Structure formats: structure tokens, C-alpha cells
Tab-separated table of C-alpha atoms in Angstrom:
chain	number	residue	atom	x	y	z
A	29	MET	CA	9.100	6.025	-14.370
A	30	ALA	CA	7.412	5.337	-10.986
A	31	ASP	CA	7.420	2.281	-8.751
A	32	ILE	CA	5.026	0.482	-6.412
A	33	LEU	CA	7.209	-0.629	-3.431
A	34	HIS	CA	5.915	-2.484	-0.163
A	35	ARG	CA	7.046	-4.716	2.647
A	36	VAL	CA	5.527	-7.467	4.522
A	37	GLY	CA	6.877	-9.793	7.218
A	38	ILE	CA	5.122	-13.220	7.412
A	39	LYS	CA	5.645	-15.569	10.292
A	40	ALA	CA	7.089	-18.687	9.095
A	41	SER	CA	9.650	-20.995	9.872
A	42	SER	CA	11.062	-21.244	6.247
A	43	VAL	CA	10.872	-19.305	3.347
A	44	ASP	CA	9.835	-22.204	1.220
A	45	ALA	CA	6.038	-21.858	2.356
A	46	VAL	CA	6.032	-18.141	1.062
A	47	TYR	CA	8.206	-19.392	-2.242
A	48	GLN	CA	5.613	-21.751	-2.909
A	49	ALA	CA	2.650	-19.511	-2.370
A	50	LEU	CA	4.373	-17.400	-5.202
A	51	THR	CA	5.331	-19.981	-7.884
A	52	THR	CA	2.324	-22.694	-7.565
A	53	ARG	CA	-0.957	-22.166	-8.750
A	54	ASP	CA	-2.736	-23.366	-5.906
A	55	GLY	CA	-0.533	-20.766	-4.010
A	56	LEU	CA	-1.168	-18.057	-6.322
A	57	ALA	CA	-4.968	-18.982	-6.289
A	58	GLY	CA	-4.937	-18.722	-2.386
A	59	TRP	CA	-4.124	-15.222	-2.199
A	60	TRP	CA	-4.383	-13.260	-5.687
A	61	THR	CA	-7.121	-14.533	-7.664
A	62	THR	CA	-8.985	-17.921	-7.455
A	63	ASN	CA	-8.907	-17.552	-11.211
A	64	THR	CA	-5.557	-18.504	-11.876
A	65	THR	CA	-4.099	-21.035	-14.639
A	66	GLY	CA	-0.638	-21.885	-14.905
A	67	GLU	CA	2.345	-22.793	-13.197
A	68	GLY	CA	4.623	-20.142	-12.015
A	69	ASP	CA	7.885	-22.777	-11.461
A	70	LYS	CA	9.557	-22.442	-14.549
A	71	THR	CA	11.106	-19.332	-16.160
A	72	GLY	CA	9.364	-18.550	-19.407
A	73	ASN	CA	5.942	-19.994	-17.720
A	74	VAL	CA	2.828	-17.872	-18.509
A	75	ILE	CA	0.343	-17.710	-15.703
A	76	GLN	CA	-3.047	-16.244	-16.371
A	77	PHE	CA	-4.779	-14.098	-13.607
A	78	ARG	CA	-8.239	-13.196	-14.023
A	79	PHE	CA	-10.252	-10.854	-11.844
A	80	GLY	CA	-13.909	-9.571	-11.997
A	81	ALA	CA	-12.667	-6.515	-13.447
A	82	GLY	CA	-10.331	-7.990	-16.176
A	83	GLY	CA	-6.914	-9.431	-15.722
A	84	PHE	CA	-3.586	-10.116	-17.092
A	85	ASP	CA	-0.793	-12.675	-18.206
A	86	MET	CA	2.495	-12.779	-16.540
A	87	ARG	CA	5.486	-14.395	-18.063
A	88	VAL	CA	7.910	-15.841	-15.101
A	89	LYS	CA	11.242	-13.805	-16.022
A	90	THR	CA	13.560	-14.732	-13.133
A	91	LEU	CA	13.472	-17.560	-10.270
A	92	LYS	CA	15.784	-18.218	-7.411
A	93	THR	CA	14.385	-20.571	-5.496
A	94	ASN	CA	13.275	-19.043	-1.816
A	95	GLU	CA	14.997	-15.656	-2.809
A	96	LEU	CA	13.371	-14.083	-5.918
A	97	VAL	CA	10.383	-14.422	-8.034
A	98	GLU	CA	10.142	-11.988	-10.932
A	99	TRP	CA	7.456	-11.558	-13.568
A	100	LYS	CA	7.320	-9.289	-16.861
A	101	LEU	CA	3.891	-8.483	-17.890
A	102	ALA	CA	2.867	-10.466	-21.145
A	103	GLU	CA	-0.923	-9.134	-21.626
A	104	GLY	CA	-2.840	-6.683	-19.855
A	105	PRO	CA	-4.299	-3.328	-19.322
A	106	GLU	CA	-2.070	-0.709	-21.178
A	107	GLU	CA	-1.164	1.173	-18.010
A	108	TRP	CA	0.510	-2.083	-16.884
A	109	MET	CA	2.712	-2.767	-20.077
A	110	PRO	CA	5.575	-3.241	-19.665
A	111	THR	CA	5.982	-3.342	-15.842
A	112	THR	CA	7.744	-5.644	-14.084
A	113	VAL	CA	6.466	-7.541	-10.587
A	114	ARG	CA	9.150	-8.456	-8.326
A	115	PHE	CA	9.091	-10.516	-4.765
A	116	GLU	CA	12.422	-10.558	-3.103
A	117	LEU	CA	12.440	-13.202	-0.103
A	118	ALA	CA	14.612	-13.347	3.010
A	119	GLN	CA	14.129	-15.069	6.297
A	120	ASP	CA	14.691	-12.388	9.404
A	121	GLY	CA	14.180	-13.982	12.955
A	122	GLU	CA	10.730	-15.913	12.807
A	123	TYR	CA	9.593	-13.534	9.836
A	124	VAL	CA	10.001	-14.321	6.138
A	125	ILE	CA	10.354	-10.645	4.653
A	126	VAL	CA	8.806	-9.995	1.364
A	127	LEU	CA	10.305	-6.921	-0.227
A	128	PHE	CA	7.599	-6.181	-3.250
A	129	LYS	CA	8.154	-4.014	-6.323
A	130	HIS	CA	5.926	-3.304	-9.270
A	131	LEU	CA	8.482	-1.304	-11.493
A	132	ASP	CA	8.556	0.538	-14.583
A	133	TRP	CA	5.134	2.632	-14.566
A	134	LYS	CA	5.523	5.126	-17.505
A	135	GLU	CA	3.323	7.639	-15.437
A	136	PRO	CA	2.156	8.023	-11.659
A	137	ILE	CA	-1.538	7.848	-12.923
A	138	GLU	CA	-4.574	7.426	-10.597
A	139	PHE	CA	-4.695	3.725	-11.667
A	140	MET	CA	-1.213	3.339	-10.298
A	141	HIS	CA	-2.472	4.918	-6.849
A	142	HIS	CA	-5.162	2.404	-6.686
A	143	CYS	CA	-3.059	-0.547	-7.620
A	144	SER	CA	-0.609	0.273	-4.915
A	145	THR	CA	-3.249	0.216	-2.454
A	146	LYS	CA	-4.415	-2.994	-3.654
A	147	TRP	CA	-1.224	-4.573	-3.784
A	148	ALA	CA	-0.869	-3.845	-0.138
A	149	VAL	CA	-4.122	-5.479	0.401
A	150	PHE	CA	-3.195	-8.463	-1.595
A	151	LEU	CA	0.226	-8.767	-0.112
A	152	MET	CA	-1.604	-8.977	3.523
A	153	SER	CA	-3.709	-11.922	1.876
A	154	LEU	CA	-0.562	-13.433	0.989
A	155	LYS	CA	0.644	-13.100	4.821
A	156	ALA	CA	-2.910	-14.391	6.092
A	157	LEU	CA	-2.530	-17.457	3.682
A	158	VAL	CA	0.762	-18.731	4.743
A	159	GLU	CA	0.139	-17.849	8.413
A	160	THR	CA	-3.432	-19.216	8.910
A	161	GLY	CA	-3.981	-21.342	5.631
A	162	THR	CA	-6.782	-18.755	4.339
A	163	GLY	CA	-6.064	-15.797	2.215
A	164	ASN	CA	-8.581	-13.216	0.695
A	165	PRO	CA	-8.040	-13.806	-2.991
A	166	ASP	CA	-10.384	-12.073	-5.676
A	167	PRO	CA	-13.568	-12.345	-5.619
A	168	ILE	CA	-13.530	-12.597	-1.830
A	169	ASP	CA	-10.717	-9.678	-1.798
A	170	ILE	CA	-11.068	-6.601	0.420
A	171	LYS	CA	-12.539	-3.839	-1.460
A	172	ILE	CA	-10.593	-0.483	-1.423
A	173	ASP	CA	-12.447	1.775	-3.268
A	174	ASN	CA	-15.018	2.380	-6.430
A	175	TRP	CA	-12.583	0.371	-8.797
A	176	ASN	CA	-12.796	-2.187	-6.264
B	26	MET	CA	13.171	11.059	-5.707
B	27	ALA	CA	10.678	8.670	-4.809
B	28	ASP	CA	6.785	8.737	-3.777
B	29	ILE	CA	4.406	6.642	-2.021
B	30	LEU	CA	0.890	6.765	-3.734
B	31	HIS	CA	-2.619	5.260	-2.660
B	32	ARG	CA	-6.194	5.600	-3.461
B	33	VAL	CA	-9.074	4.527	-1.176
B	34	GLY	CA	-12.803	5.315	-1.617
B	35	ILE	CA	-14.872	5.875	1.336
B	36	LYS	CA	-18.659	5.397	1.160
B	37	ALA	CA	-19.709	8.854	2.911
B	38	SER	CA	-22.724	11.085	1.377
B	39	SER	CA	-20.392	13.965	1.615
B	40	VAL	CA	-16.507	14.863	1.629
B	41	ASP	CA	-16.864	16.700	4.951
B	42	ALA	CA	-16.695	13.659	7.203
B	43	VAL	CA	-13.310	12.848	5.701
B	44	TYR	CA	-12.047	16.193	5.668
B	45	GLN	CA	-12.814	16.512	9.652
B	46	ALA	CA	-11.024	13.029	10.089
B	47	LEU	CA	-7.958	14.753	8.424
B	48	THR	CA	-8.008	17.851	10.149
B	49	THR	CA	-9.081	17.503	13.733
B	50	ARG	CA	-7.135	15.747	16.611
B	51	ASP	CA	-10.045	13.598	17.434
B	52	GLY	CA	-10.327	12.434	13.843
B	53	LEU	CA	-6.656	11.896	13.448
B	54	ALA	CA	-6.629	9.816	16.559
B	55	GLY	CA	-9.372	7.695	15.304
B	56	TRP	CA	-7.506	6.207	12.323
B	57	TRP	CA	-3.718	6.891	12.820
B	58	THR	CA	-2.543	7.159	16.341
B	59	THR	CA	-4.455	7.517	19.354
B	60	ASN	CA	-1.248	9.592	20.599
B	61	THR	CA	-1.969	12.669	18.596
B	62	THR	CA	-1.554	16.199	19.898
B	63	GLY	CA	-2.548	19.195	18.037
B	64	GLU	CA	-5.330	20.362	15.519
B	65	GLY	CA	-4.914	20.416	11.730
B	66	ASP	CA	-7.436	22.901	11.125
B	67	LYS	CA	-5.035	25.979	10.279
B	68	THR	CA	-1.913	26.217	8.169
B	69	GLY	CA	1.138	26.656	9.920
B	70	ASN	CA	-0.180	24.304	12.881
B	71	VAL	CA	2.087	21.654	14.179
B	72	ILE	CA	0.549	18.235	14.921
B	73	GLN	CA	2.676	15.688	16.991
B	74	PHE	CA	1.978	12.092	15.989
B	75	ARG	CA	3.653	9.413	18.169
B	76	PHE	CA	3.478	5.825	18.171
B	77	GLY	CA	5.175	3.117	19.891
B	78	ALA	CA	8.190	3.196	17.769
B	79	GLY	CA	8.646	6.860	17.671
B	80	GLY	CA	6.946	9.583	16.033
B	81	PHE	CA	6.747	12.756	14.010
B	82	ASP	CA	5.502	16.329	13.843
B	83	MET	CA	3.723	17.460	10.727
B	84	ARG	CA	3.358	21.231	10.037
B	85	VAL	CA	0.030	22.095	8.163
B	86	LYS	CA	1.292	23.461	4.649
B	87	THR	CA	-1.500	23.703	2.680
B	88	LEU	CA	-5.516	23.576	3.380
B	89	LYS	CA	-8.716	23.621	0.994
B	90	THR	CA	-11.690	22.917	2.695
B	91	ASN	CA	-12.961	19.382	1.721
B	92	GLU	CA	-10.304	19.340	-0.938
B	93	LEU	CA	-6.668	19.202	0.222
B	94	VAL	CA	-5.162	18.858	3.249
B	95	GLU	CA	-0.977	18.953	2.686
B	96	TRP	CA	1.513	18.522	5.509
B	97	LYS	CA	5.530	19.045	5.401
B	98	LEU	CA	7.360	17.217	8.038
B	99	ALA	CA	8.791	19.096	10.632
B	100	GLU	CA	10.347	16.622	13.057
B	101	GLY	CA	10.707	13.047	12.430
B	102	PRO	CA	13.181	10.120	11.365
B	103	GLU	CA	16.064	11.037	8.901
B	104	GLU	CA	14.409	9.015	5.941
B	105	TRP	CA	11.255	11.161	6.465
B	106	MET	CA	12.975	14.520	6.073
B	107	PRO	CA	11.884	16.534	4.279
B	108	THR	CA	9.039	14.687	2.906
B	109	THR	CA	5.513	16.028	2.275
B	110	VAL	CA	2.014	14.300	2.642
B	111	ARG	CA	-1.023	15.086	0.627
B	112	PHE	CA	-4.380	14.037	0.946
B	113	GLU	CA	-6.509	14.964	-2.271
B	114	LEU	CA	-10.293	14.589	-1.826
B	115	ALA	CA	-13.308	14.376	-4.071
B	116	GLN	CA	-16.678	12.989	-4.223
B	117	ASP	CA	-17.521	10.485	-6.947
B	118	GLY	CA	-20.938	8.994	-6.824
B	119	GLU	CA	-21.199	7.537	-3.350
B	120	TYR	CA	-17.718	7.275	-2.557
B	121	VAL	CA	-15.215	10.009	-1.337
B	122	ILE	CA	-12.076	9.308	-3.295
B	123	VAL	CA	-8.928	9.691	-1.404
B	124	LEU	CA	-5.862	10.553	-3.502
B	125	PHE	CA	-2.804	9.640	-0.872
B	126	LYS	CA	0.795	10.920	-1.603
B	127	HIS	CA	3.958	10.695	0.577
B	128	LEU	CA	6.218	12.599	-1.762
B	129	ASP	CA	9.889	13.345	-2.182
B	130	TRP	CA	11.678	10.368	-0.450
B	131	LYS	CA	15.423	10.736	-1.129
B	132	GLU	CA	15.978	7.108	-1.879
B	133	PRO	CA	13.578	4.089	-2.398
B	134	ILE	CA	15.124	2.440	0.873
B	135	GLU	CA	13.652	-0.668	2.440
B	136	PHE	CA	11.913	1.549	5.185
B	137	MET	CA	10.021	3.180	2.342
B	138	HIS	CA	8.722	-0.061	1.289
B	139	HIS	CA	7.408	-0.635	4.854
B	140	CYS	CA	5.927	2.707	5.129
B	141	SER	CA	4.203	2.212	1.487
B	142	THR	CA	2.263	-1.031	3.095
B	143	LYS	CA	1.712	0.736	6.495
B	144	TRP	CA	0.054	3.675	4.987
B	145	ALA	CA	-2.289	1.320	2.760
B	146	VAL	CA	-3.426	-0.167	6.256
B	147	PHE	CA	-3.679	3.240	7.921
B	148	LEU	CA	-5.883	4.522	5.010
B	149	MET	CA	-8.055	1.368	5.271
B	150	SER	CA	-8.342	2.415	9.030
B	151	LEU	CA	-9.735	6.096	8.036
B	152	LYS	CA	-11.850	4.359	5.371
B	153	ALA	CA	-13.406	2.134	8.609
B	154	LEU	CA	-13.511	4.911	10.745
B	155	VAL	CA	-15.628	7.130	8.273
B	156	GLU	CA	-17.648	4.260	7.401
B	157	THR	CA	-18.293	2.509	10.814
B	158	GLY	CA	-17.350	4.802	13.434
B	159	THR	CA	-14.498	2.690	14.285
B	160	GLY	CA	-10.838	2.989	13.400
B	161	ASN	CA	-7.513	0.886	13.809
B	162	PRO	CA	-5.276	3.531	14.790
B	163	ASP	CA	-1.848	2.773	16.774
B	164	PRO	CA	-1.487	0.895	19.015
B	165	ILE	CA	-4.372	-1.372	17.769
B	166	ASP	CA	-3.468	-1.104	14.280
B	167	ILE	CA	-2.881	-4.150	12.062
B	168	LYS	CA	0.710	-5.027	12.189
B	169	ILE	CA	2.277	-5.787	8.965
B	170	ASP	CA	5.811	-7.008	9.452
B	171	ASN	CA	8.761	-7.111	12.090
B	172	TRP	CA	8.809	-3.285	12.009
B	173	ASN	CA	5.246	-3.419	12.873
């Protein structure tokens, strides 16, 4: 198994703003993809994320208010099945630290390298959304390579 | 063991420009840290990279012109010892694809999460350097969290 791991620090006076950006449709649409359907505020809910190049459905697996958001892939590209996506949140001084994990890739394939870089760019978009009110969700996301 | 993996695509008509940015002092200083000493164009050479928050020495382990650059950490923070950094290069249409690997972390510690995101930001700086002539090396690098 192989994992994608990231850490960003978001300047915010409370964890709640970050938690909202990870659990509401409008929040998710503000940093990941504008084409988001569904709410992420209840376990069992399915959120549909669609991109120019395809998409996936995430089932909300675990929620701890202002601490943890965990999704399990419900539908998506075969390489993403059955991976888990986790955001762990903690306040550290003036920052909210997000520890991000996309766990349990069967193999460290080239597509995983792409997704690792792309997750970093989207997490920087989450940081920008919370800090400035404006993120870079698909389709105005920052392109990293010929797979977008 | 745990690995950091990334993939960026750089719009360039030949791989050589990317290879130069990975094997010359001026290239490395243009995207990673301005405080770079040493040349990376011969195996066995040691390149010294210094940042505001510390630094490391990399020994050039393997070179295949326009295909592969591999470094082994010679001196650095304990968590980075004895990791290996690899850049695999290949032309794909109008892009040079960089497959990046920072291999053999003993544990997936929080500092590894930070380095994963920071590598993505620096690889985007490499992309910008080759595509536009201007990167974002330390100390004008893009800050990702409270560890910089």
C-alpha cells in the first residue's frame, strides 16, 4: 500500500472555518471543484465531485467536529478504489494545521504521482479560500502537467 | 519505508532545459534555494543547499543525461537520513514530464507531510523557471504552513 501525505497551515482564528470548507457543498465547491453536489456534514452522505476529466463520489465515513473529516471512495477511477481521504485539523497558534492523507493506493503508479502534486495544489487552494475568500477550484485550478 | 511522489509536466521543446535546471548551480538556485553551492553535473559531487530554516548536502549518486538525476542525502536533518531524491525525465509531446521521488523515509512523520507539500510547491517553481525564466526559490518560496 502507498499513501499521499500533505501538511498545510491556514491562518485562521478558529478551526471552524476550515471544517466548514470541508463539510459543506459551498465550501468544497470553493476550493476543489465548482461542480460539487451533496453536503458533507453527515456520515453516510455521498458527495459527488465532477471535474473536466471525470470525477468521483465520496461517502462521508467519519466526522469529528473541527477535528477530523474522513471519506471513503464510493465511485471513481479504478486506481482510486477503495482509497480513503482524511483531513485532520488542529489549531496551532495563529494557524489551523491540516494533515492530509489519501491512503491505501494499491500501487505507487504514475497516476498516484500526479494526484499527489494535484492534492498539494488543491490544499493550497483550500488555504487561499479560507485566508482570502477565494480559492482555485476546477475549472480554474492551477494546471500541473498534461493530465491537468 | 514511506515515499513522497510527485509528477509535473513542463512545457519545453527539449528535456535538456530541465536537466540543466537539475544539474547546474544556477539552475538549482533558480527554483529550490538561491543559497546553493556546488555543481550537480558529476556523480560523487556534493551540492550544499541552505534555507532559512537549515539545509542539507546532497551527493550526486546517478546521472543519465536528460533522463535521470539521483541524489543521496550526505548531511541533513535526522529525519531525512538516509533518504534518496530522484528526478526521472521524459519528453511527452510538448511537455517534459518529471517523475519525482523522495524515497525511504523511515516513518511517515508529520515533517514528511510538510516536505511532501513543500516539494510540490518547489516542483511548480521548477516548472515556472523553465517555462518563464523565473522560479520561486527560497527565500521567495511560497509558504505552506508555520514550518514555512
